[in-house]
Coordinates of C-alpha atoms in Angstrom, one line a residue:
X29 CA 24.6 84.9 158.6
X30 CA 28.2 84.6 159.5
X31 CA 30.6 87.5 159.1
X32 CA 34.1 86.6 157.8
X33 CA 36.4 87.6 155.0
X34 CA 35.1 86.2 151.7
X35 CA 37.4 84.1 149.5
X36 CA 37.1 83.9 145.8
X37 CA 35.5 80.6 144.8
X38 CA 36.6 80.3 141.2
X39 CA 38.7 77.1 141.0
X40 CA 42.4 77.8 140.1
X41 CA 42.2 76.2 136.6
X42 CA 39.2 78.3 135.8
X43 CA 40.9 81.5 137.0
X44 CA 43.8 80.7 134.6
X45 CA 41.3 80.1 131.8
X46 CA 39.4 83.3 132.6
X47 CA 42.6 85.3 132.5
X48 CA 43.5 83.7 129.1
X49 CA 40.1 84.6 127.7
X50 CA 40.5 88.2 128.8
X51 CA 43.8 88.5 126.8
X52 CA 42.4 86.5 123.8
X53 CA 45.0 83.8 124.2
X54 CA 44.3 80.0 124.2
X55 CA 44.0 78.3 127.6
X56 CA 47.4 76.9 128.7
X57 CA 47.6 73.2 127.8
X58 CA 49.0 72.5 131.3
X59 CA 45.9 73.9 133.1
X60 CA 44.2 71.2 135.2
X61 CA 40.5 70.4 134.8
X62 CA 38.0 72.2 137.0
X63 CA 37.6 70.1 140.1
X64 CA 33.8 70.0 139.8
X65 CA 32.6 72.0 136.8
X66 CA 29.2 73.6 137.2
X67 CA 27.1 71.5 134.9
X68 CA 23.8 73.4 135.1
X69 CA 22.1 73.6 131.7
X70 CA 22.1 77.3 131.5
X71 CA 24.3 80.2 132.7
X72 CA 23.0 81.6 135.9
X73 CA 23.8 84.7 137.9
X74 CA 22.9 83.5 141.4
X75 CA 19.1 83.4 141.1
X76 CA 18.8 84.9 137.6
X77 CA 18.8 82.6 134.6
X78 CA 20.4 84.1 131.5
X79 CA 18.9 81.5 129.2
X80 CA 22.3 81.0 127.5
X81 CA 23.4 77.4 127.3
X82 CA 26.1 76.5 129.8
X83 CA 28.8 75.1 127.5
X84 CA 32.3 73.7 128.2
X85 CA 34.8 76.5 127.8
X86 CA 38.2 74.8 128.2
X87 CA 40.3 73.3 130.9
X88 CA 37.2 71.4 132.2
X89 CA 35.5 74.6 133.1
X90 CA 32.0 75.7 132.0
X91 CA 30.8 79.3 131.4
X92 CA 29.1 79.1 134.8
X93 CA 32.5 78.6 136.4
X94 CA 34.0 81.6 134.6
X95 CA 31.3 84.2 135.5
X96 CA 32.2 84.0 139.2
X97 CA 28.9 85.2 140.4
X98 CA 29.2 83.6 143.9
X99 CA 31.9 85.9 145.3
X100 CA 31.5 89.3 147.0
X101 CA 32.1 92.0 144.4
X102 CA 33.1 95.5 145.4
X103 CA 30.3 97.0 143.3
X104 CA 27.9 96.1 140.5
X105 CA 29.9 97.8 137.8
X106 CA 33.0 95.7 138.5
X107 CA 30.9 92.5 138.1
X108 CA 29.3 93.6 134.9
X109 CA 32.7 94.5 133.4
X110 CA 34.1 91.1 134.4
X111 CA 31.2 89.3 132.7
X112 CA 31.6 91.5 129.6
X113 CA 35.3 90.7 129.4
X114 CA 34.6 87.0 129.9
X115 CA 31.8 87.0 127.3
X116 CA 34.0 88.9 124.8
X117 CA 36.7 86.2 125.3
X118 CA 34.2 83.4 124.9
X119 CA 33.0 84.9 121.6
X120 CA 36.5 85.3 120.3
X121 CA 37.3 81.7 121.0
X122 CA 34.0 80.5 119.4
X123 CA 32.3 79.2 122.5
X124 CA 29.3 81.6 122.1
X125 CA 27.9 83.7 119.4
X126 CA 27.1 87.4 119.3
X127 CA 23.6 87.0 120.5
X128 CA 24.6 84.9 123.5
X129 CA 27.4 87.4 124.3
X130 CA 24.8 90.2 124.5
X131 CA 22.5 88.0 126.6
X132 CA 25.2 87.3 129.1
X133 CA 26.1 90.9 129.6
X134 CA 22.4 91.9 129.8
X135 CA 21.7 89.2 132.4
X136 CA 24.7 90.3 134.5
X137 CA 23.4 93.9 134.4
X138 CA 19.9 92.8 135.6
X139 CA 21.3 90.5 138.3
X140 CA 22.0 93.1 140.9
X141 CA 25.1 91.3 142.0
X142 CA 27.4 93.8 143.8
X143 CA 24.6 96.3 144.4
X144 CA 23.6 97.3 147.9
X145 CA 20.5 95.3 148.7
X146 CA 21.3 93.0 145.8
X147 CA 21.5 89.2 146.2
X148 CA 23.8 88.0 149.0
X149 CA 27.1 86.4 147.9
X150 CA 28.1 83.0 149.1
X151 CA 30.3 82.9 152.3
X152 CA 32.8 80.0 152.4
X153 CA 32.5 78.0 155.6
X154 CA 35.0 75.3 154.6
X155 CA 37.7 75.9 152.0
X156 CA 40.1 73.1 152.8
X157 CA 42.4 75.1 155.1
X158 CA 43.1 74.1 158.7
X159 CA 41.6 77.4 159.9
X160 CA 38.2 76.7 158.2
X161 CA 38.3 73.1 159.4
X162 CA 38.7 74.3 163.0
X163 CA 35.4 76.1 162.7
X164 CA 33.6 72.8 162.7
X165 CA 32.9 70.8 165.9
X166 CA 32.9 67.0 166.0
X167 CA 30.3 65.2 168.2
X168 CA 29.2 61.6 168.4
X169 CA 31.1 58.6 167.1
X170 CA 33.3 58.3 164.1
X171 CA 35.0 61.5 162.9
X172 CA 36.6 63.4 160.0
X173 CA 40.1 64.2 158.8
X174 CA 41.4 67.1 156.8
X175 CA 43.2 65.9 153.6
X176 CA 45.9 67.6 151.5
X177 CA 43.6 68.1 148.5
X178 CA 41.3 70.7 150.1
X179 CA 38.7 68.2 151.3
X180 CA 37.7 66.6 154.6
X181 CA 36.9 62.9 154.7
X182 CA 35.0 60.6 157.0
X183 CA 37.2 58.2 159.0
X184 CA 36.8 55.1 161.2
X185 CA 38.4 57.0 164.1
X186 CA 37.7 57.7 166.8
X187 CA 36.4 54.2 167.2
X188 CA 32.8 53.9 168.3
X189 CA 29.5 52.5 167.4
X190 CA 27.6 55.7 167.0
X191 CA 27.3 57.9 163.9
X192 CA 29.4 61.1 163.9
X193 CA 28.4 64.6 163.1
X194 CA 30.7 67.5 162.1
X195 CA 28.8 70.6 163.0
X196 CA 29.6 74.1 161.8
X197 CA 29.8 75.9 165.1
X198 CA 29.9 79.5 163.9
X199 CA 26.5 80.1 162.4
X200 CA 22.8 79.4 162.3
X201 CA 21.0 79.9 159.0
X202 CA 17.5 80.9 158.3
X203 CA 16.5 81.1 154.6
X204 CA 19.6 80.0 152.7
X205 CA 21.3 78.2 149.9
X206 CA 24.0 75.7 151.0
X207 CA 26.3 74.4 148.3
X208 CA 29.1 71.8 148.6
X209 CA 30.8 69.0 146.7
X210 CA 30.9 65.4 147.8
X211 CA 32.6 62.3 146.5
X212 CA 32.2 58.6 147.3
X213 CA 35.7 57.3 148.1
X214 CA 34.7 53.9 149.5
X215 CA 37.2 51.2 148.5
X216 CA 35.9 48.0 146.9
X217 CA 32.5 47.4 145.4
X218 CA 30.2 48.9 148.0
X219 CA 28.8 52.4 148.1
X220 CA 28.9 54.9 150.9
X221 CA 26.1 56.3 153.1
X222 CA 26.2 59.8 154.5
X223 CA 24.2 63.0 154.6
X224 CA 24.0 66.7 155.2
X225 CA 22.0 68.0 158.2
X226 CA 20.2 71.4 158.2
X227 CA 17.9 73.4 160.4
X228 CA 18.6 71.5 163.6
X229 CA 18.6 73.6 166.8
X230 CA 22.1 72.7 168.1
X231 CA 24.0 69.7 169.5
X232 CA 23.3 70.0 173.2
X233 CA 20.7 67.3 174.2
X234 CA 20.0 69.0 177.5
X235 CA 19.1 72.2 175.8
X236 CA 16.6 70.6 173.5
X237 CA 14.7 67.9 175.4
X238 CA 12.0 68.0 172.6
X239 CA 14.6 66.1 170.4
X240 CA 14.2 63.1 172.7
X241 CA 17.8 62.0 172.8
X242 CA 20.9 62.0 175.0
X243 CA 23.3 61.8 172.1
X244 CA 24.6 65.1 170.6
X245 CA 24.7 63.9 167.0
X246 CA 21.1 62.7 167.3
X247 CA 19.8 66.2 168.1
X248 CA 20.4 66.8 164.4
X249 CA 18.9 63.5 163.4
X250 CA 15.7 63.9 165.4
X251 CA 15.1 67.7 165.1
X252 CA 16.7 68.6 161.8
X253 CA 16.4 67.3 158.3
X254 CA 19.0 65.0 156.7
X255 CA 19.6 65.4 153.0
X256 CA 20.8 61.9 152.1
X257 CA 23.9 60.9 150.2
X258 CA 23.7 57.3 149.1
X259 CA 24.0 55.9 145.6
X260 CA 23.9 52.2 146.6
X261 CA 22.1 49.7 144.4
X262 CA 18.5 49.0 145.1
X263 CA 19.2 45.6 146.7
X264 CA 18.2 44.1 150.0
X265 CA 20.4 45.3 152.8
X266 CA 21.0 48.7 151.3
X267 CA 19.3 51.9 152.5
X268 CA 16.4 52.5 150.1
X269 CA 16.6 56.3 150.6
X270 CA 19.0 57.6 147.9
X271 CA 20.9 60.8 147.4
X272 CA 18.7 63.9 147.6
X273 CA 16.1 62.3 149.8
X274 CA 14.8 64.5 152.7
X275 CA 15.4 61.5 154.9
X276 CA 12.2 59.7 155.9
X277 CA 9.8 62.4 154.6
X278 CA 10.5 62.8 150.9
X279 CA 12.5 59.8 149.8
X280 CA 14.0 59.2 146.3
X281 CA 14.7 55.9 144.6
X282 CA 18.0 55.5 142.7
X283 CA 16.7 56.7 139.3
X284 CA 15.4 59.9 140.8
X285 CA 18.7 60.5 142.6
X286 CA 20.6 60.6 139.3
X287 CA 23.6 58.7 140.6
X288 CA 27.2 59.0 139.5
X289 CA 30.1 56.6 139.8
X290 CA 32.5 56.4 142.7
X291 CA 35.4 58.8 142.7
X292 CA 33.3 61.5 141.0
X293 CA 32.8 64.9 142.6
X294 CA 29.2 65.9 142.7
X295 CA 27.7 69.4 143.4
X296 CA 24.9 69.4 146.0
X297 CA 22.7 72.5 146.7
X298 CA 20.2 72.6 149.5
X299 CA 17.8 75.6 149.4
X300 CA 15.5 76.2 152.4
X301 CA 13.0 79.1 152.4
X302 CA 10.4 79.2 155.1
X303 CA 9.6 75.5 155.4
X304 CA 10.1 74.7 151.7
X305 CA 13.1 72.5 150.9
X306 CA 14.7 72.2 147.4
X307 CA 17.6 69.8 146.6
X308 CA 19.7 70.1 143.5
X309 CA 22.3 67.6 142.4
X310 CA 24.8 68.8 139.7
X311 CA 22.5 71.7 138.9
X312 CA 19.3 69.7 138.5
X313 CA 16.4 69.8 140.9
X314 CA 15.9 66.2 142.3
X315 CA 13.6 66.9 145.2
X316 CA 11.2 69.4 146.8
X317 CA 9.5 69.1 150.1
X318 CA 7.1 71.2 152.2
X319 CA 7.9 70.7 155.9
X320 CA 4.3 71.0 157.2
X321 CA 3.6 69.9 160.7
X322 CA 2.0 66.6 161.5
X323 CA 3.9 64.2 159.3
X324 CA 5.2 61.2 161.3
X325 CA 8.6 59.6 160.6
X326 CA 7.7 56.1 159.2
X327 CA 8.6 53.3 161.5
X328 CA 9.7 55.5 164.3
X329 CA 6.8 56.1 166.7
X330 CA 8.9 58.0 169.2
X331 CA 10.4 60.4 166.6
X332 CA 9.2 64.0 166.8
X333 CA 8.2 63.9 163.1
X334 CA 7.8 67.1 161.2
X335 CA 6.0 68.8 164.1
X336 CA 9.3 68.7 166.0
X337 CA 11.2 70.1 163.0
X338 CA 9.7 73.5 162.6
X339 CA 12.7 75.7 163.4
X340 CA 13.0 78.9 161.4
X341 CA 16.8 78.7 161.6
X342 CA 19.4 76.1 162.5
X343 CA 22.7 74.5 162.1
X344 CA 24.6 72.8 159.3
X345 CA 26.5 69.6 159.6
X346 CA 27.8 66.5 157.7
X347 CA 27.4 62.9 158.8
X348 CA 29.8 60.0 159.3
X349 CA 27.3 57.2 159.0
X350 CA 29.3 53.9 159.4
X351 CA 32.8 52.6 159.4
X352 CA 32.7 51.2 155.8
X353 CA 31.5 54.4 154.2
X354 CA 34.1 57.0 153.0
X355 CA 32.8 60.3 151.8
X356 CA 34.8 63.4 151.1
X357 CA 33.4 66.9 151.3
X358 CA 34.8 70.2 150.0
X359 CA 34.1 73.8 149.0
X360 CA 31.2 74.3 151.4
X361 CA 29.5 77.7 151.2
X362 CA 26.3 79.3 152.1
X363 CA 24.3 82.5 151.4
X364 CA 21.2 84.1 152.6
X365 CA 18.1 83.9 150.4
X366 CA 15.3 86.5 150.5
X367 CA 11.8 85.5 151.8
X368 CA 9.8 84.1 149.0
X369 CA 12.8 82.8 147.0
X370 CA 12.6 79.3 145.5

């Protein structure tokens, strides 16, 4: 795993709301909505499910946004006290009842967050700053640009026919959870096509001849797995593999992808443990795949198939698929998962 200073992940509006709850004051009317509220059905403390319904709290935030379980806490006691204060504020404002308040505090105590040997926190690998953007390397065709709203977006430049890959150069990940937010910003009526690549060995074709390519971006295509982003209608001419597909090996139709409209931020989580892949969209599991050897890529007889994708650790990158697609990415973070986690 990478080693770098950890930044707090709680969105600014949620931080304001959390502070207001702790002082028993109503949330300021001027607070903006959470940029992508955590819409999972129940409140979770990393891998522990509290069982408490994840309700809207105020300011567009949910309880999951307020518990701030993803950051690195100095010790377990600080985390439990934080959750107790948030739960007290939520009860005072009528969001939860007394039983749910107790359940949240109990789950926080059982979570192990902040303890030595406890669950690893998320490490931010793209936070919208120029410094974090500089940690990513562009290879291939079309590229990416940093925007003023904390995201990076696919662009038609540099001009070229090939797909582009933005590759995180500072880390290889073994068993991990990768979380990010994406948004389809394509103008007009069409939908965008993109993807997130994981578990590829690198971007140097000469170093990985088994990937059968001379194009750096295609090392990830041929020897990693692409988690598809594509909410296009199921019409002729559109890619039939929709968001959440493990491209070519565990493909989803549009209904299974649980699409949203354009201009909507979506949360995508990719969990890889051993050779088991789990994909969650907006907190819901949409796909699972066991990457066993011997599965060919349909329609590509020269592709290495799953037998050539058995790496135990690898890179992370995002795709610029075509000049008409416009996809924005933000808040990319990753954490180690223990062996046997799902």
